[in-house]
XYZ file of C-alpha atoms in Angstrom:
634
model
C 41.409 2.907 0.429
C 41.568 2.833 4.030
C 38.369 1.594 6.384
C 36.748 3.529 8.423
C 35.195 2.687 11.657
C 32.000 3.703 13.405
C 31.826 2.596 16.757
C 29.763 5.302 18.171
C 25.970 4.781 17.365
C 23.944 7.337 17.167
C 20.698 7.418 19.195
C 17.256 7.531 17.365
C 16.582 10.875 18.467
C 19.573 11.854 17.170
C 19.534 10.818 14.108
C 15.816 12.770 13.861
C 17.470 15.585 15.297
C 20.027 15.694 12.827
C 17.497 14.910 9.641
C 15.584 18.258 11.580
C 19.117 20.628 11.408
C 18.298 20.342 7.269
C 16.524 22.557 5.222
C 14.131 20.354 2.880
C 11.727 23.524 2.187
C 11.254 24.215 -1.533
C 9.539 27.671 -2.141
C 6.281 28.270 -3.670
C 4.020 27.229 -6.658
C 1.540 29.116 -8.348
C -0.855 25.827 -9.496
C -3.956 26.208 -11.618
C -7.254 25.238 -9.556
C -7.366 21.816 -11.229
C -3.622 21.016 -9.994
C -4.492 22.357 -6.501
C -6.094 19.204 -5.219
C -3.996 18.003 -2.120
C -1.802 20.876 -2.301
C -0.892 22.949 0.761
C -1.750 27.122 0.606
C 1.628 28.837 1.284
C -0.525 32.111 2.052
C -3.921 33.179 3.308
C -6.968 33.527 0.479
C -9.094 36.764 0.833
C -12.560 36.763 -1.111
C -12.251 39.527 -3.900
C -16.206 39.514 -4.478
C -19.247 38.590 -2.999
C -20.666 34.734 -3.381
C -22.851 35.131 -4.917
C -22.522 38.832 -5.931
C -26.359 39.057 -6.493
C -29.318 38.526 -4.403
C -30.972 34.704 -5.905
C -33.573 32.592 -5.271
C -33.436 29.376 -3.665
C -36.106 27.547 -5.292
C -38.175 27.586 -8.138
C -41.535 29.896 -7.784
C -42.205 33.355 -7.461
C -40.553 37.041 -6.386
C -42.795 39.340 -4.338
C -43.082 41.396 -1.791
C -43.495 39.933 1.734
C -46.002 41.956 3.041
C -47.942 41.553 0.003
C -48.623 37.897 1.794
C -48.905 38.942 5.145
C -52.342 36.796 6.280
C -52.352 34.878 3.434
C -53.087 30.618 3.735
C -54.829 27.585 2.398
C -58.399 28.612 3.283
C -57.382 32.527 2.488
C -54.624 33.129 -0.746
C -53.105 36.483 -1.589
C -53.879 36.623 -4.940
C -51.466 38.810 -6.664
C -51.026 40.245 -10.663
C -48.073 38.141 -12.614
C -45.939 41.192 -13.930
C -43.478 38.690 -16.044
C -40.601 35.970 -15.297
C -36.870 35.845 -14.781
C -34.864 32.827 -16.025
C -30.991 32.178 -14.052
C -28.251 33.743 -16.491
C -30.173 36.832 -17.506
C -30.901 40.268 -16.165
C -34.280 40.914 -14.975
C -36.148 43.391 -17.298
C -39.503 43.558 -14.661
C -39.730 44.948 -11.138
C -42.290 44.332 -8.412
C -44.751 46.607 -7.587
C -47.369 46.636 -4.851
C -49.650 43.037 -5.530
C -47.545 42.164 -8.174
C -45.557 38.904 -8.570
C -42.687 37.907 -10.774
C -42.051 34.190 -11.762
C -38.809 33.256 -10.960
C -36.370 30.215 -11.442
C -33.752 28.681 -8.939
C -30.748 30.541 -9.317
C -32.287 33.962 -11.255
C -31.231 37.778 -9.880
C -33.783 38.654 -7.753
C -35.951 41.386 -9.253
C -36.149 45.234 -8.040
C -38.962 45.346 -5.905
C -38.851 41.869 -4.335
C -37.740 40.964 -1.231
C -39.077 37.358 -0.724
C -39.973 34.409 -3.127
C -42.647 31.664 -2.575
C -42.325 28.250 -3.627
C -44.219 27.424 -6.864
C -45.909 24.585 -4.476
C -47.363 26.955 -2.603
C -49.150 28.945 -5.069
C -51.702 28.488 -7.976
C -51.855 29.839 -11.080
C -55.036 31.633 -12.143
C -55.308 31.659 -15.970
C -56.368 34.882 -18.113
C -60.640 35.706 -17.374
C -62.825 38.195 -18.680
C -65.056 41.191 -16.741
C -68.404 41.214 -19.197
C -71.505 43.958 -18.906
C -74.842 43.128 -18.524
C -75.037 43.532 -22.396
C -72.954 40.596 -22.809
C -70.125 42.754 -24.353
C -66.544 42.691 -22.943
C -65.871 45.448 -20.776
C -62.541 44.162 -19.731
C -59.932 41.866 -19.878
C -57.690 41.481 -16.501
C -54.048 39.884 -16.826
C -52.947 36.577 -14.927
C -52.683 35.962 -11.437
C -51.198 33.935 -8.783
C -52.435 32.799 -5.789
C -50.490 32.438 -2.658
C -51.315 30.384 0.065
C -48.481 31.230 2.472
C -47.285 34.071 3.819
C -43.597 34.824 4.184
C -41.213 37.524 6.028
C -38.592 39.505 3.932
C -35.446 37.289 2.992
C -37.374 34.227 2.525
C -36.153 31.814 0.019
C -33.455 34.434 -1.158
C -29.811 33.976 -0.681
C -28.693 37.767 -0.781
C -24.978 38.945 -2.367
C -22.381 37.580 -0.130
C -24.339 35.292 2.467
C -22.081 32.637 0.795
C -18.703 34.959 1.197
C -18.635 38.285 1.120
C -15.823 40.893 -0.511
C -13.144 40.895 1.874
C -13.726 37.674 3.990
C -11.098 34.863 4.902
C -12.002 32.153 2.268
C -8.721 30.073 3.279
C -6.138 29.900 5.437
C -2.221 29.287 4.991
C -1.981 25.764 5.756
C -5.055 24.581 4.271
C -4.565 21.504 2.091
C -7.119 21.712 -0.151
C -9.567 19.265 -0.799
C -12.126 19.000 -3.293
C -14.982 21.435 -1.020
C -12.210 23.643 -1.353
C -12.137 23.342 -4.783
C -15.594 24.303 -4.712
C -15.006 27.467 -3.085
C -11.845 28.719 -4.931
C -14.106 27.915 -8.242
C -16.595 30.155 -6.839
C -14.233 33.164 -6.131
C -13.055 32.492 -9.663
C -9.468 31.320 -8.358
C -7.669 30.146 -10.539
C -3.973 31.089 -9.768
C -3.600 29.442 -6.411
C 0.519 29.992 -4.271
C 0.964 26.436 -2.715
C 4.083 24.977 -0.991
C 6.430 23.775 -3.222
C 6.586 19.717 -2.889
C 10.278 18.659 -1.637
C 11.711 17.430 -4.755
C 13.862 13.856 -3.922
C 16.424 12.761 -6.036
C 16.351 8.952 -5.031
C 19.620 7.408 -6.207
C 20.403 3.652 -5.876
C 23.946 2.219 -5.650
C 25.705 -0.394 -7.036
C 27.456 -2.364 -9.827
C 25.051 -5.406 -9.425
C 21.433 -3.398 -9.502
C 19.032 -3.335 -12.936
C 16.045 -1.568 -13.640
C 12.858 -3.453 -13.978
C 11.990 -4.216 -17.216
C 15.428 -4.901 -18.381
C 17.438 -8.147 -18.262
C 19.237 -9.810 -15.600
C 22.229 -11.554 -15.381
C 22.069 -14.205 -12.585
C 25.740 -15.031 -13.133
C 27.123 -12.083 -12.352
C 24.702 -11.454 -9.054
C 22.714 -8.844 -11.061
C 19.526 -8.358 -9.286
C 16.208 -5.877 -9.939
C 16.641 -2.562 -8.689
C 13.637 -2.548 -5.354
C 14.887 -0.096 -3.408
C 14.334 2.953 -6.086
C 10.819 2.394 -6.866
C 9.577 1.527 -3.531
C 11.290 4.845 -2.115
C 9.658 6.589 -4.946
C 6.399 5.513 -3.717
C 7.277 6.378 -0.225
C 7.837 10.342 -1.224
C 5.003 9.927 -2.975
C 2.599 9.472 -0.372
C 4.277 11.690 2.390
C 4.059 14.498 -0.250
C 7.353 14.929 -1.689
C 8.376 15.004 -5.641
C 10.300 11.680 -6.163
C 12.983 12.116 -9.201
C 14.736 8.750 -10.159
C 18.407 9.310 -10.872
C 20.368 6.479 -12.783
C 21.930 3.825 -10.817
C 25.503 4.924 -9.040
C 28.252 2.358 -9.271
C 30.570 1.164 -6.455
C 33.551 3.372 -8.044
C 33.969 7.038 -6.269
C 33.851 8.728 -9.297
C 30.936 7.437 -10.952
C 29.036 8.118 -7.328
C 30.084 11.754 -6.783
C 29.306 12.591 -10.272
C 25.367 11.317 -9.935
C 25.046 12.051 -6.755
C 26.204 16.015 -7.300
C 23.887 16.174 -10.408
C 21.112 14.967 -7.674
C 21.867 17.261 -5.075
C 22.218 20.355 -7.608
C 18.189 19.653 -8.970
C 16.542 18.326 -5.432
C 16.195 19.481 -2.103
C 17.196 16.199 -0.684
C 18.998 13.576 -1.911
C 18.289 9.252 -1.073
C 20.761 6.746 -1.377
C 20.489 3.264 -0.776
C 23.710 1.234 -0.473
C 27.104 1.623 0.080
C 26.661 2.898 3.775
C 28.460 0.468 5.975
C 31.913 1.154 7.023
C 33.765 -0.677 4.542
C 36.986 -0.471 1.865
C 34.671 -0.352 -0.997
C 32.076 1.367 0.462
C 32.796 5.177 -0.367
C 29.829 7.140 -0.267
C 30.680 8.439 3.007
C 33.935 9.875 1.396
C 32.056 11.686 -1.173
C 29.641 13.517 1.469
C 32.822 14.523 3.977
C 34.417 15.838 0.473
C 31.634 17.303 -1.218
C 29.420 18.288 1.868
C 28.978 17.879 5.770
C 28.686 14.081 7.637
C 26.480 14.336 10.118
C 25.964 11.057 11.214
C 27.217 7.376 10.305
C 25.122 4.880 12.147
C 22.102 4.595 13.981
C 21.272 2.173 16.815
C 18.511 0.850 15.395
C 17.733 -2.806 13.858
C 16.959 -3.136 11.306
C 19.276 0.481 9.565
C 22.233 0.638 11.419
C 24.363 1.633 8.250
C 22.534 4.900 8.087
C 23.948 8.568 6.822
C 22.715 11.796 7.469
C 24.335 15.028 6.157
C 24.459 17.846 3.712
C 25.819 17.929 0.077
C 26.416 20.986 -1.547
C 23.064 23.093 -0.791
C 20.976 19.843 -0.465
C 19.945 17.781 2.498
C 21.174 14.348 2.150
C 20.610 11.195 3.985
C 21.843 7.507 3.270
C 19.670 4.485 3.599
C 20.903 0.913 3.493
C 20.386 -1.036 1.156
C 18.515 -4.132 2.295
C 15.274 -3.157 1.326
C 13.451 -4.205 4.451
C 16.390 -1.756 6.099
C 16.041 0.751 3.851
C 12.057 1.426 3.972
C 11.832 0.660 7.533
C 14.580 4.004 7.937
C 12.517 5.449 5.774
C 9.266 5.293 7.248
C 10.874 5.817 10.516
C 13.246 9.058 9.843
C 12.901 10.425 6.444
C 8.798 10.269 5.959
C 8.058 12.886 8.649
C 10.711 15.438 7.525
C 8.883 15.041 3.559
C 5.625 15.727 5.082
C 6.858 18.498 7.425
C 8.361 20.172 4.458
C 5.791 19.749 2.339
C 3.366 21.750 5.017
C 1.578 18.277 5.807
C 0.251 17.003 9.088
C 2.305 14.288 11.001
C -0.580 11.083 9.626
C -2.189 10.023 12.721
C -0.550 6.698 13.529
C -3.058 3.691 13.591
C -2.608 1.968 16.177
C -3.838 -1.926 17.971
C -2.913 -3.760 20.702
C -2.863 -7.334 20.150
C -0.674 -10.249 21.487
C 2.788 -11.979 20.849
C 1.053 -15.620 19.042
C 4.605 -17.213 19.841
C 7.996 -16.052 22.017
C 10.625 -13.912 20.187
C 13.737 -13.520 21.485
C 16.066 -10.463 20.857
C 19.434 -9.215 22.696
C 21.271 -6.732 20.481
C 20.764 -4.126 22.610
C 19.407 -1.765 19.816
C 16.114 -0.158 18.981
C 14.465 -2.938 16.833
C 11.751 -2.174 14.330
C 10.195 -5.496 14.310
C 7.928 -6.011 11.239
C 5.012 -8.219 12.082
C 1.416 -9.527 10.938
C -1.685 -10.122 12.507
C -4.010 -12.662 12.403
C -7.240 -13.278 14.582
C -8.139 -16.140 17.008
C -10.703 -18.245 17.543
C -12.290 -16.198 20.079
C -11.861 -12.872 18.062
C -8.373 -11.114 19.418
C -5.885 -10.351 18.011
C -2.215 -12.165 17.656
C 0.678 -10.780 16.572
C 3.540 -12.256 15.164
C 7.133 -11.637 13.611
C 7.420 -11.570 9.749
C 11.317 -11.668 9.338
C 12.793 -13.446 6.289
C 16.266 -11.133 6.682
C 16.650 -7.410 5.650
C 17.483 -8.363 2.148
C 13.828 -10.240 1.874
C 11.379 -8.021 0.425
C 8.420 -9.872 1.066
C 9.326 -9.022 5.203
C 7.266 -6.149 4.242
C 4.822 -7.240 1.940
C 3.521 -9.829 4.463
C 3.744 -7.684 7.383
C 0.668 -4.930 8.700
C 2.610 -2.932 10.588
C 5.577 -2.589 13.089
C 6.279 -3.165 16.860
C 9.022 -1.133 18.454
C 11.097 -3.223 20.565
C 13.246 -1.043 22.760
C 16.935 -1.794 23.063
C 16.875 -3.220 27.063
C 14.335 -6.108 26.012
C 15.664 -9.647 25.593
C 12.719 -11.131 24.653
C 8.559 -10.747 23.871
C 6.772 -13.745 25.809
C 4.146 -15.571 24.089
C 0.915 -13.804 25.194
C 2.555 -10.728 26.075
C 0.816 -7.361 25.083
C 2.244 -5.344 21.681
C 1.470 -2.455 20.547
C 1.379 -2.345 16.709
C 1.961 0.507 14.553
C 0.167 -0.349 11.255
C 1.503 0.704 7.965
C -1.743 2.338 6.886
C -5.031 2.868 8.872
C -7.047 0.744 6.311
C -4.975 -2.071 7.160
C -7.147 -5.727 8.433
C -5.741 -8.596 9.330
C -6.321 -11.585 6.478
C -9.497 -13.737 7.167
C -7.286 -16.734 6.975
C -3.464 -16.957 8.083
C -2.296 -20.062 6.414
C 1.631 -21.920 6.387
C 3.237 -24.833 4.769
C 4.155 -26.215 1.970
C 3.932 -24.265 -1.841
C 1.835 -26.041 -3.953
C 0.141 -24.978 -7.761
C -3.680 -26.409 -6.717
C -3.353 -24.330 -3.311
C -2.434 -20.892 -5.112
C -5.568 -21.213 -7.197
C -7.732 -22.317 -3.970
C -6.187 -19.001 -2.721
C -7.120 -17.295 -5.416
C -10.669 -17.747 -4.941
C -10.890 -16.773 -1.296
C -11.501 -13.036 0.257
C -8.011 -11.273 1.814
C -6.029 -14.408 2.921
C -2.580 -14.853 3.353
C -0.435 -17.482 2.523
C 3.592 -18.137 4.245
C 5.017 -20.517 2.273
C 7.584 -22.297 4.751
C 7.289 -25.669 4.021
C 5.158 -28.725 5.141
C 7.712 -28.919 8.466
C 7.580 -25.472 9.646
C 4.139 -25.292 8.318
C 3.266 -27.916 11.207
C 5.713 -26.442 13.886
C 3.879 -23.340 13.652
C 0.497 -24.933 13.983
C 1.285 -26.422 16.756
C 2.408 -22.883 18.091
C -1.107 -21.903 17.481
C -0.315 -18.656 15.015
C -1.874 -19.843 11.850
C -5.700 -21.042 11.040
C -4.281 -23.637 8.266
C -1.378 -25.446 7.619
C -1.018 -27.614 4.462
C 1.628 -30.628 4.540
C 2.720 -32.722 2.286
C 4.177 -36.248 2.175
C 5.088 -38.014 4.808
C 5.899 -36.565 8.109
C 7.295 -37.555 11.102
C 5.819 -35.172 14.193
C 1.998 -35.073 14.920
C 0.023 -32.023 15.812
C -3.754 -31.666 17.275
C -5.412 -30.219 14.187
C -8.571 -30.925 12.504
C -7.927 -32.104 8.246
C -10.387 -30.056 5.786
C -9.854 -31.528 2.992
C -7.002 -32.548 0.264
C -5.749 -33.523 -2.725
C -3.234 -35.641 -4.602
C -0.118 -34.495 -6.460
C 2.047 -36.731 -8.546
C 5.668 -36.237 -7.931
C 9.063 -36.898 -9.778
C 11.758 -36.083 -11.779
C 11.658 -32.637 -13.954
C 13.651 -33.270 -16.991
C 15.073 -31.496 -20.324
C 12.142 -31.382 -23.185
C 12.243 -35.075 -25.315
C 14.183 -36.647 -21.740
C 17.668 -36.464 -24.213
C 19.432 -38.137 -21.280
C 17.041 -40.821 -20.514
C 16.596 -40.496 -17.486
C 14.181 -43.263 -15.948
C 14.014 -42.986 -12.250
C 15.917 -42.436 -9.440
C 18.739 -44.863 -10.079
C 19.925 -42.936 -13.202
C 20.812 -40.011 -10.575
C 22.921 -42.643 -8.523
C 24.761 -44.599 -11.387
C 25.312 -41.787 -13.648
C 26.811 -38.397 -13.333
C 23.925 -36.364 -13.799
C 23.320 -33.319 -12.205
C 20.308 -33.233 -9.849
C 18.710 -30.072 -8.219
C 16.618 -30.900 -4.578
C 13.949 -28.985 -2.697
C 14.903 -27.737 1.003
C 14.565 -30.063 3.799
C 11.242 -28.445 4.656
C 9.863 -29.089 1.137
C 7.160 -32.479 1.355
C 8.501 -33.207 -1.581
C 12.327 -33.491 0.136
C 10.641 -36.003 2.341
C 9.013 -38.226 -0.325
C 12.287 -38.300 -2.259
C 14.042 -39.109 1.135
C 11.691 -42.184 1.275
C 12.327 -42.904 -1.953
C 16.019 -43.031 -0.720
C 16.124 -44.972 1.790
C 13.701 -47.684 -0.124
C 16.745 -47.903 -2.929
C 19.355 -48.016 -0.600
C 17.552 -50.764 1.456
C 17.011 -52.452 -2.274
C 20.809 -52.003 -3.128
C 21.541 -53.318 0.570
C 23.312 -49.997 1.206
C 23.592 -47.365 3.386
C 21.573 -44.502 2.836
C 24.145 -41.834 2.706
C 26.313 -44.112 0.227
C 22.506 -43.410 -2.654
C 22.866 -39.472 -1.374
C 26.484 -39.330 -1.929
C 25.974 -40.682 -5.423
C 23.599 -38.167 -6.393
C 25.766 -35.101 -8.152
C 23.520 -31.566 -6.588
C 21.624 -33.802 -3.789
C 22.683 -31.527 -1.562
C 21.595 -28.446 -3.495
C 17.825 -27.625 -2.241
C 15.972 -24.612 -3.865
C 12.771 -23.415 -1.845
C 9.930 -23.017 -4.235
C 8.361 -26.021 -6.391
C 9.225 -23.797 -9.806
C 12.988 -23.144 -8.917
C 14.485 -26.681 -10.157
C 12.471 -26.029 -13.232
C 14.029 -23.344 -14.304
C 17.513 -24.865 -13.204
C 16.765 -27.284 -15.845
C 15.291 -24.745 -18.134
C 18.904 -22.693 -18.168
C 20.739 -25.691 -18.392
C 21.855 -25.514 -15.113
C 21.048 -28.620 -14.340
C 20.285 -32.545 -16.076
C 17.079 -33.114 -13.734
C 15.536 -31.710 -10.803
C 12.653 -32.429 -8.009
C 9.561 -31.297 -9.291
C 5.624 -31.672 -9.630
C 4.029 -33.139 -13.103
C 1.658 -30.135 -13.402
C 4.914 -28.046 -13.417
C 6.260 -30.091 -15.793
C 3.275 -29.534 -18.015
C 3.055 -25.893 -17.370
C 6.454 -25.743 -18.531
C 7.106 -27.572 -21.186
C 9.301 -30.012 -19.934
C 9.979 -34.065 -19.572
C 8.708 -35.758 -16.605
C 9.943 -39.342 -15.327
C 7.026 -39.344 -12.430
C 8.432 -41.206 -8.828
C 4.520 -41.366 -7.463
C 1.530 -39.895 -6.016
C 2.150 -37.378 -2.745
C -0.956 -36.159 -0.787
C -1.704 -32.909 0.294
C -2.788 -32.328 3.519
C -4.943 -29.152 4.992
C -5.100 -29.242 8.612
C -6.931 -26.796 10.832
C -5.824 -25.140 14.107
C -9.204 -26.523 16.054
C -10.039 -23.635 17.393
C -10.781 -21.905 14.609
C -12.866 -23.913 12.306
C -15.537 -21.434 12.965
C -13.679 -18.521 11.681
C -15.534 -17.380 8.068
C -11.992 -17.631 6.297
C -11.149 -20.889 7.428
C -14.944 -22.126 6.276
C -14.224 -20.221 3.078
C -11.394 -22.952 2.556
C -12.942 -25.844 3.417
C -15.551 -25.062 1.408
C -13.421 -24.990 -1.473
C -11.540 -28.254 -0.944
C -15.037 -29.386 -1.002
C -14.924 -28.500 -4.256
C -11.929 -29.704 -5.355
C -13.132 -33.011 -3.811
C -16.095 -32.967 -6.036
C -14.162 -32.432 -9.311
C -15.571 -29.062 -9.464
């Protein structure tokens, strides 16, 4: 199969423009009124009655006629003849005459007669009393009464037949997406066949040999990795109100592709891919949407998407995302998100915004659009800093630790420290953390973590973790073992870790320290060079080699995997675990936590040191707090 090049990028406009030219629309739905929630009317809503179609009163009290209380106060009550009651839900069997008054409740038809209600805390009620002759006989017996000691004008307290809505009246317009006071009013025009847009429906379709769904196993060996890209596209037509449909995964063979993405196109009105974009021999999706549709566009000068597709396939819209995830959500949010929600009869979301300002310099020269993902964090004195979160496009976590995004346009070489950024955050309830910390991945620090409100935690090793300090981006930084470069910062607090060898269950090998790497063919997994527990182990080195009267190298060169450093404290573990490996670098309490032989090589501390101008921050006396704690044995 022959390459094909793409040396002409398109611009971002274009690429909207072109994502524009396609017809997302789906139709209509006819939705019952408790699916209607969030949905957009596709036409206008006339009222086909009068809300309410009766005449009601407001409170609780009494109907009468208003000029029946015309004078009437405290010192002076109308007193007028109780002719019955009327209770809400039932038709009034009474009228109103002239001095009469009916008892009515909140809610009840308004009697014939009546034309105004009073309060019952405005009125008393006078019981049954008898009219005797001088005799002493009964002459007489009057009914009950009620005494009113206000007077009102005609149409008060009564909410007449359509004051709400009336017959005929606009109750909604097209466009409306409903929300739950609309609910209220559809329910009260007895609605309950309501025409709504039709979501988009998006067939999201991952590709590749090497992907697996969540949930299922993984083969390491053969590069298999979890499937991100489907379920966090999913989520993303979710929320700009599209239909997300999850087609199975597409392999790398032309085929196989054409056949799921076809079945895609023929159910949705657009179809997602991620993978298999860029220009290359085994990279054939483009072949299937020239054969099967119309390519609009390959490539997009942007950073991070370049390797992006727009086109048509069959009768559906199509566009291809990369497949880095960080690439293919950032094209996502960028591009596809605003056609969903256009389709879908939603507003463009009102971007929240903040200015804040570069915490360190970042350079860039690619001469593309760059979406730079980036977090915030707050200085001593309250403003804002922003800074780059950027572990590569095929990092997912680029996006997890970010808040939002700062568009870098294609003529700037670099962001000076200081310099002014707008932000564009990825939701408008996002804050920034109440403490930015960095350094080195420990088991004690994830549960301090744990107990602390919103903070964030980079874990870059006890090196960078001091480099950035000294930067002045993060609150914290926690180091540990020795170190070789100083930095003005203020220690909280600490604790002690004991440090070793990780080792198969029962030690079968007996291994005993660090001379059973270096005289026997073991195989040894390391920590990066940023790890603190890379430099302890280094230290532990050079004491052997100076021992041995050797050179240093001649104890690393001994050492089968000494080379071979893994990032996270856990990762030699499970090298061991899978038999991967005879021993690895490694922390007792993982060890312990894992079932596993430990041949300990001493005592490490942990340092947390504090950017000094920020020990006044809530976050960072949240923390120190806590070490307190830990201190304490508590």
């Amino acid at each position: 199969m022959d390459r094909k090049e793409f040396r002409d990028l398109a611009s971002p406009e274009e690429a909207r423009e072109a994502i524009r030219s396609l017809s997302l629309e789906g139709g209509i739905d006819h939705v019952s009124l408790a699916d209607a929630r969030g949905r957009v009317l596709v036409a206008r809503l006339d009222a086909e009655l009068d809300v309410p179609g009766f005449d009601r009163a407001s409170l609780d009290g009494y109907a009468l006629r208003a000029r029946d209380t015309f004078g009437a106060d405290e010192a002076d009550p109308a007193e007028l003849e109780l002719a019955g009651e009327v209770h809400a839900g039932e038709e009034p069997d009474v009228a109103v005459g002239e001095g009469e008054a009916v008892e009515i409740s909140t809610g009840a038809v308004m009697p014939t007669g009546a034309d105004a209600m009073v309060p019952v805390e405005r009125t008393t009620r006078v019981e049954q009393r008898s009219t005797e002759q001088a005799s002493g006989e009964t002459a007489s017996t009057a009914g009950e009464t009620v005494q009113i000691r206000t007077s009102v004008a005609p149409g008060d307290n009564v909410m007449f037949a359509g004051a709400d809505v009336a017959a005929g009246e606009r109750a909604l317009g097209p466009g409306t997406r409903i929300t739950p006071r609309d609910i209220g009013l559809l329910s009260a025009l007895g609605a309950d066949d309501v025409p709504v847009r039709s979501k988009p429906k998006v067939g999201i379709v991952s590709t590749g040999d090497e992907l697996v769904r969540p949930g299922e196993a993984v083969d390491s060996d053969r590069g298999e990795i979890y499937d991100v890209n489907s379920y966090t596209i999913a989520a993303g037509v979710e929320d700009a109100g599209g239909e997300a449909a999850l087609y199975p995964h597409a392999g790398d063979e032309q085929d196989e592709m054409e056949r799921v993405l076809r079945e895609a196109a023929a159910e949705c009105d657009l179809v997602l891919s991620s993978g298999s974009t860029s220009a290359s021999a085994v990279d054939v999706i483009y072949r299937v949407i020239e054969e099967q549709g119309e390519l609009l566009l390959h490539g997009v000068g942007v950073k991070p998407g370049k390797p992006m597709l727009v086109g048509r396939l069959e009768d559906s819209a199509y566009v291809g995302l990369p497949g880095y995830p960080v690439s293919a959500m950032m094209v996502f949010r960028t591009f596809v998100a605003p056609a969903i929600r256009e389709a879908a009869g939603l507003p463009e979301t009102e971007t929240a915004t903040l200015e804040g300002r570069m915490a360190r310099q970042e350079r860039y020269d690619e001469g593309r659009l760059r979406l730079m993902p980036v977090g915030m964090v707050r200085d001593g004195d309250g403003e804002t800093l922003v800074y780059p979160v950027d572990k590569g496009s095929g990092a997912t976590t680029s996006l997890a630790e970010a808040d939002g995004v700062v568009e870098v346009a294609p003529g700037t070489d670099y962001l000076e420290t200081g310099e002014s950024v707008t932000v564009s955050l990825f939701s408008p309830d996002v804050r920034p953390p109440t403490l930015l910390g960095v350094g080195e991945d420990d088991p004690t620090l994830s549960r301090l973590l744990d107990g602390l409100d919103n903070p964030r935690y980079l874990s870059v090793g006890s090196r960078p973790g001091l480099r950035r300090l000294r930067e002045g981006v993060p609150d914290v930084a926690v180091v540990a073992g020795p170190t070789d470069r100083d930095v003005d910062a203020t220690e909280l607090g600490g604790w002690d870790r004991e440090w070793g060898l990780l080792v198969k269950p029962g030690n079968p090998d007996r291994i005993e320290g660090l001379a059973d790497l270096v005289d026997e063919d073991h195989r040894f997994v390391n920590r990066t060079t940023d790890s603190g527990l890379r430099s302890s182990l280094g230290a532990a080195v050079a004491t052997l080699a100076e021992e041995r009267d050797v050179e240093r190298h001649d104890i690393v060169d001994s050492i089968v995997g000494f080379d071979l450093g893994l990032r996270a404290h856990e990762s030699p573990a499970r090298k061991v675990i899978a038999d991967e490996a005879d021993a690895g670098l490694g922390l007792r309490e993982t060890a312990d936590r894992l079932d596993l032989g430990f041949v300990s090589l001493g005592s490490q501390p942990v340092r947390v040191l504090a950017n000094p101008d920020r020990l006044e921050k809530p976050g960072v006396e949240e923390l120190e707090a806590a070490l307190a704690d830990v201190a304490n044995g508590r």
